[in-house]
Short mmCIF file of C-alpha atoms in Angstrom, two decimals:
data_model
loop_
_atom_site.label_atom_id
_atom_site.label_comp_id
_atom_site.label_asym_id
_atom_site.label_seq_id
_atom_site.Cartn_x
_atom_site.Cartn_y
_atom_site.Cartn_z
CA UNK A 29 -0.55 -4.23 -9.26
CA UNK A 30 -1.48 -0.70 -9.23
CA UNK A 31 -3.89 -1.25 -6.32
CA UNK A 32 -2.02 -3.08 -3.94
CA UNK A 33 1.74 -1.68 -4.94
CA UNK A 34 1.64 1.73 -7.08
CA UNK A 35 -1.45 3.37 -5.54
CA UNK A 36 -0.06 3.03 -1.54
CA UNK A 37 3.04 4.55 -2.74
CA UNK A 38 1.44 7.43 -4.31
CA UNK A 39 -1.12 7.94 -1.43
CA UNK A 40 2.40 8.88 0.99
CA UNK A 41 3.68 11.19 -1.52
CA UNK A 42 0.85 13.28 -2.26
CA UNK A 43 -0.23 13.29 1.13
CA UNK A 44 3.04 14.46 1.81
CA UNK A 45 2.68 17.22 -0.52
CA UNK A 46 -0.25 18.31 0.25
CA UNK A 47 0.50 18.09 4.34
CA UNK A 48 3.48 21.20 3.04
CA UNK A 49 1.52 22.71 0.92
CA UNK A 50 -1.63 23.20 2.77
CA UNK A 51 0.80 23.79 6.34
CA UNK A 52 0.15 27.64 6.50
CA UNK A 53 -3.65 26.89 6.53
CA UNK A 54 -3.14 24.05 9.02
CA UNK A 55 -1.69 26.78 11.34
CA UNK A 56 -4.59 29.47 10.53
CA UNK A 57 -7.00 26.66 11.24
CA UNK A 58 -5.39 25.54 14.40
CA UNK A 59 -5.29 29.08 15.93
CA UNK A 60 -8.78 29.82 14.52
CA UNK A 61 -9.85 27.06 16.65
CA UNK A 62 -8.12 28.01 19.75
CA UNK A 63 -9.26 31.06 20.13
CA UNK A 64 -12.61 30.20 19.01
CA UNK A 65 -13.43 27.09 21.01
CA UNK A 66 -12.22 25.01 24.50
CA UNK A 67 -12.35 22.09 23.18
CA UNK A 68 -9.35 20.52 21.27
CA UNK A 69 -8.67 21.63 17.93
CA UNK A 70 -8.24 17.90 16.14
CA UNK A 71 -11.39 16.24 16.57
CA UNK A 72 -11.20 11.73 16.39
CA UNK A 73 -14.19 9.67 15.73
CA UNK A 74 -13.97 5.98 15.38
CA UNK A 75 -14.39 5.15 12.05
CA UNK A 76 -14.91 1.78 9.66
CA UNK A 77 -11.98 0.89 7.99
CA UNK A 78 -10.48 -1.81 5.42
CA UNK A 79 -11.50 -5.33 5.94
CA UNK A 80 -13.90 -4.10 9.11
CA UNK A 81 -11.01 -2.13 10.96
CA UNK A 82 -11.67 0.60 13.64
CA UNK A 83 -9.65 3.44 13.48
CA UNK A 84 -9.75 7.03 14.32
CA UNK A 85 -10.34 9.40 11.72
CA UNK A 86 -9.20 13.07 12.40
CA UNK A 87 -10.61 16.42 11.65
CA UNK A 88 -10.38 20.07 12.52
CA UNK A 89 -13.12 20.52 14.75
CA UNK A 90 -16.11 21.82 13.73
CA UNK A 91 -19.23 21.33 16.34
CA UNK A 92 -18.72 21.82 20.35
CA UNK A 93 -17.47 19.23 22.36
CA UNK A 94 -20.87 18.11 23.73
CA UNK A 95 -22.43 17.10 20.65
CA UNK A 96 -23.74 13.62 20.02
CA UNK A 97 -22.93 11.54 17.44
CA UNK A 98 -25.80 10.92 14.68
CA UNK A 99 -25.94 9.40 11.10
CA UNK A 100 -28.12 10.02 8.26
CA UNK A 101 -31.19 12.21 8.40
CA UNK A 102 -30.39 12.29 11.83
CA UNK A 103 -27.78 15.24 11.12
CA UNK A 104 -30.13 17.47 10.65
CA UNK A 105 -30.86 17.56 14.82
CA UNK A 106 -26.91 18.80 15.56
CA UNK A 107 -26.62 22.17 13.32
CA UNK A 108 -26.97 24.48 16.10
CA UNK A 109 -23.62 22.38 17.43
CA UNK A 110 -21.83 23.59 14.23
CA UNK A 111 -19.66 26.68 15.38
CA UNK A 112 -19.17 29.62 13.25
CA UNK A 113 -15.04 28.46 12.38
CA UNK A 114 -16.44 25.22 11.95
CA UNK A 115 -19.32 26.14 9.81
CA UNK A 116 -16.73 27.81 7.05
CA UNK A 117 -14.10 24.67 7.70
CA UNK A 118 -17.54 22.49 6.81
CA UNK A 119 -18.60 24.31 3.81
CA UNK A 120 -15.60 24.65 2.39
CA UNK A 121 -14.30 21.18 3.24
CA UNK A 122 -11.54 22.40 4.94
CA UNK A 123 -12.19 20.15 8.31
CA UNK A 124 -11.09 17.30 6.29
CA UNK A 125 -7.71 18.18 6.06
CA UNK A 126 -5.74 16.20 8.98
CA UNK A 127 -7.22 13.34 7.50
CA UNK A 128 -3.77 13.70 4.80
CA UNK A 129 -2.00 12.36 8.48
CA UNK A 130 -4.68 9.40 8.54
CA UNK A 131 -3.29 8.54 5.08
CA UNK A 132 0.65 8.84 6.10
CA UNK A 133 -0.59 6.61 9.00
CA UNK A 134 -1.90 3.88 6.42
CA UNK A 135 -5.50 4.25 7.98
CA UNK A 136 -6.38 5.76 4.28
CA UNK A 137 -6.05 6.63 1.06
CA UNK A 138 -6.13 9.84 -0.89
CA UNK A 139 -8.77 7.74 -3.16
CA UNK A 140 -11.78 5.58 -1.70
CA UNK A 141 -14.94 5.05 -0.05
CA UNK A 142 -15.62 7.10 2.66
CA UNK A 143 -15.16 5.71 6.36
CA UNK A 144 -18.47 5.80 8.35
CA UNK A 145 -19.31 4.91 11.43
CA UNK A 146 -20.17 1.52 13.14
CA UNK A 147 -23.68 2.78 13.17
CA UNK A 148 -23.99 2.69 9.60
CA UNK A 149 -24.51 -0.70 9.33
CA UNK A 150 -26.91 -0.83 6.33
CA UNK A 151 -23.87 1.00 4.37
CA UNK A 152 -21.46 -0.96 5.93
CA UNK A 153 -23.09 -4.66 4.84
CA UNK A 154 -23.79 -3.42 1.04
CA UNK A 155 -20.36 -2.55 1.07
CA UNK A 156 -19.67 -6.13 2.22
CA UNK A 157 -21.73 -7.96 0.24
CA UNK A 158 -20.06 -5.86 -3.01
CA UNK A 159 -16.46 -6.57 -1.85
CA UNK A 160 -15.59 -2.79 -0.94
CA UNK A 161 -15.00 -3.58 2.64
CA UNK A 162 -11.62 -5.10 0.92
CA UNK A 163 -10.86 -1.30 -0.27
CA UNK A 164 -8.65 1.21 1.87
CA UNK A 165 -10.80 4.00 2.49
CA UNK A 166 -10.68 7.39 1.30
CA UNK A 167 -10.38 11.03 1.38
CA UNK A 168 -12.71 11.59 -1.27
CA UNK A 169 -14.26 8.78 -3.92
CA UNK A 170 -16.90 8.48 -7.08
CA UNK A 171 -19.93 8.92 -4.46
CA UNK A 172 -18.38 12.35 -2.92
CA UNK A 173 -18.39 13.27 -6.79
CA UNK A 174 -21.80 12.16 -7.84
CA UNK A 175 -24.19 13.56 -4.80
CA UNK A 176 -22.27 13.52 -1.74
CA UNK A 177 -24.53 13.10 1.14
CA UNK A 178 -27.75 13.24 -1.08
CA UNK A 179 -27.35 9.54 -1.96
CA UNK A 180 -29.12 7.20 0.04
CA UNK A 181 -27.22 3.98 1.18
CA UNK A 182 -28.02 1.97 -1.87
CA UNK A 183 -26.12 5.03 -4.16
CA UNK A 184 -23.49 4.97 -2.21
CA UNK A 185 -23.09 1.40 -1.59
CA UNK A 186 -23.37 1.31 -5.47
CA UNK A 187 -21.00 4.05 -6.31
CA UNK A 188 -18.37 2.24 -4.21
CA UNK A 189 -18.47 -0.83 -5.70
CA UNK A 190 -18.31 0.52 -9.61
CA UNK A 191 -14.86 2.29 -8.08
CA UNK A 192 -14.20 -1.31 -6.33
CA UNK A 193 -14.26 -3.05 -10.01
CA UNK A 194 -12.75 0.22 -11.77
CA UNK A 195 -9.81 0.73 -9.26
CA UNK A 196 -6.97 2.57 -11.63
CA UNK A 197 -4.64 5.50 -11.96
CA UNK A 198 -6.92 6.58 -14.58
CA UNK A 199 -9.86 6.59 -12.01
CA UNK A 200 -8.30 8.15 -9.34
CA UNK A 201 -7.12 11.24 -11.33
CA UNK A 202 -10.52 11.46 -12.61
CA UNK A 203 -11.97 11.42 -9.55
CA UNK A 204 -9.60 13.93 -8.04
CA UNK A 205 -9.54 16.32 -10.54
CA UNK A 206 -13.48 16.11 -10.35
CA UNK A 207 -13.53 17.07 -6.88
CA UNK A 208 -12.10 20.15 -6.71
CA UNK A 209 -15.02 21.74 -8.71
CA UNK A 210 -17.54 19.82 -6.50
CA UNK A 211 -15.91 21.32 -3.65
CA UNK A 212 -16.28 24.87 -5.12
CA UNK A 213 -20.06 24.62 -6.54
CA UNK A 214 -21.73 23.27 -4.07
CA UNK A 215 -24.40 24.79 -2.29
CA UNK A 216 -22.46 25.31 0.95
CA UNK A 217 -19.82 27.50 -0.08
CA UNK A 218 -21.98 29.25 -2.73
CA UNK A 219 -23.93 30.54 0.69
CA UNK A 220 -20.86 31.92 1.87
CA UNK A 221 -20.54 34.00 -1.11
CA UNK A 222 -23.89 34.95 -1.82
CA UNK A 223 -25.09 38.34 -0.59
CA UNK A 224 -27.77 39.35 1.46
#
């Protein structure tokens, strides 16, 4: 009940919340980014969704508009596409924000595993094979709370499916209230504090 009726319900009004309470730094970002950069400030990428779905997944835009996409390791190769706004929206996870309009657009939920791309089709058939594809994906989830992009794609895929079987409000508090101090310790935005 709670995953298919009380959890959808909750997604719209937090999102909602959080879309007013986070809408001065929304319009900081936004003119950040237009002064900053030519490119548009929302940036869409097709992403993976529930049961196999494409959909596109927005964020603030963080890297020029000429850079490629890569997955995995491959990351690595596009850093010097990373702007200086969109270095600070990366480290301090603040490029994830319009993503609170993907969930008011039923595309995802507050809670969940995180959308990739097509490419990531290793990830994509564990997830398969374990159910999760059945999932809504989300904002954050257990693997953003337990290693993050450290993981490799059997972590992840195994992460996922411990949140598929232990879907609850219990759960998704947990994991929510765990984030925020993720968010704050990790190494990214400890560099942008640490002096030289």
């Amino acid at each position: 009940m709670y995953r298919e009726h009380v959890k959808p319900i909750l997604d719209i009004f937090f999102a909602c919340f959080l879309v007013i309470l986070f809408l001065p730094t929304f319009i900081i970002i936004a003119f950040l980014l237009k002064i900053t950069t030519q490119d548009s400030v929302i940036y869409q990428q097709q992403r993976i969704g529930k049961n196999g779905q494409e959909f596109n997944i927005y964020k603030f835009r963080s890297m020029t508009g000429d850079a490629p996409i890569l997955v995995g390791a491959e990351r690595a190769a596009i850093r010097k596409k990373v702007t200086k706004v969109g270095r600070f929206l990366r480290n301090t996870s603040l490029d994830e924000l319009p993503q609170l309009f993907n969930v008011l657009q039923g595309d995802m939920s507050l809670i969940g595993p995180r959308p990739v791309v097509a490419d990531e089709q290793k990830l994509l058939d564990l997830r398969r094979e374990s159910g999760v594809d059945s999932l809504m994906p989300g904002i954050t989830g257990l693997a953003q709370i337990n290693g993050r992009k450290k993981l490799t794609d059997e972590q992840k895929a195994e992460f996922d499916a411990e949140y598929a079987r232990e879907v609850s409000l219990f759960c998704d508090l947990s994991i929510i209230f765990k984030t925020i101090p993720v968010i704050i310790v990790r190494e990214g935005v400890q560099k942008l504090f640490k002096k030289h």
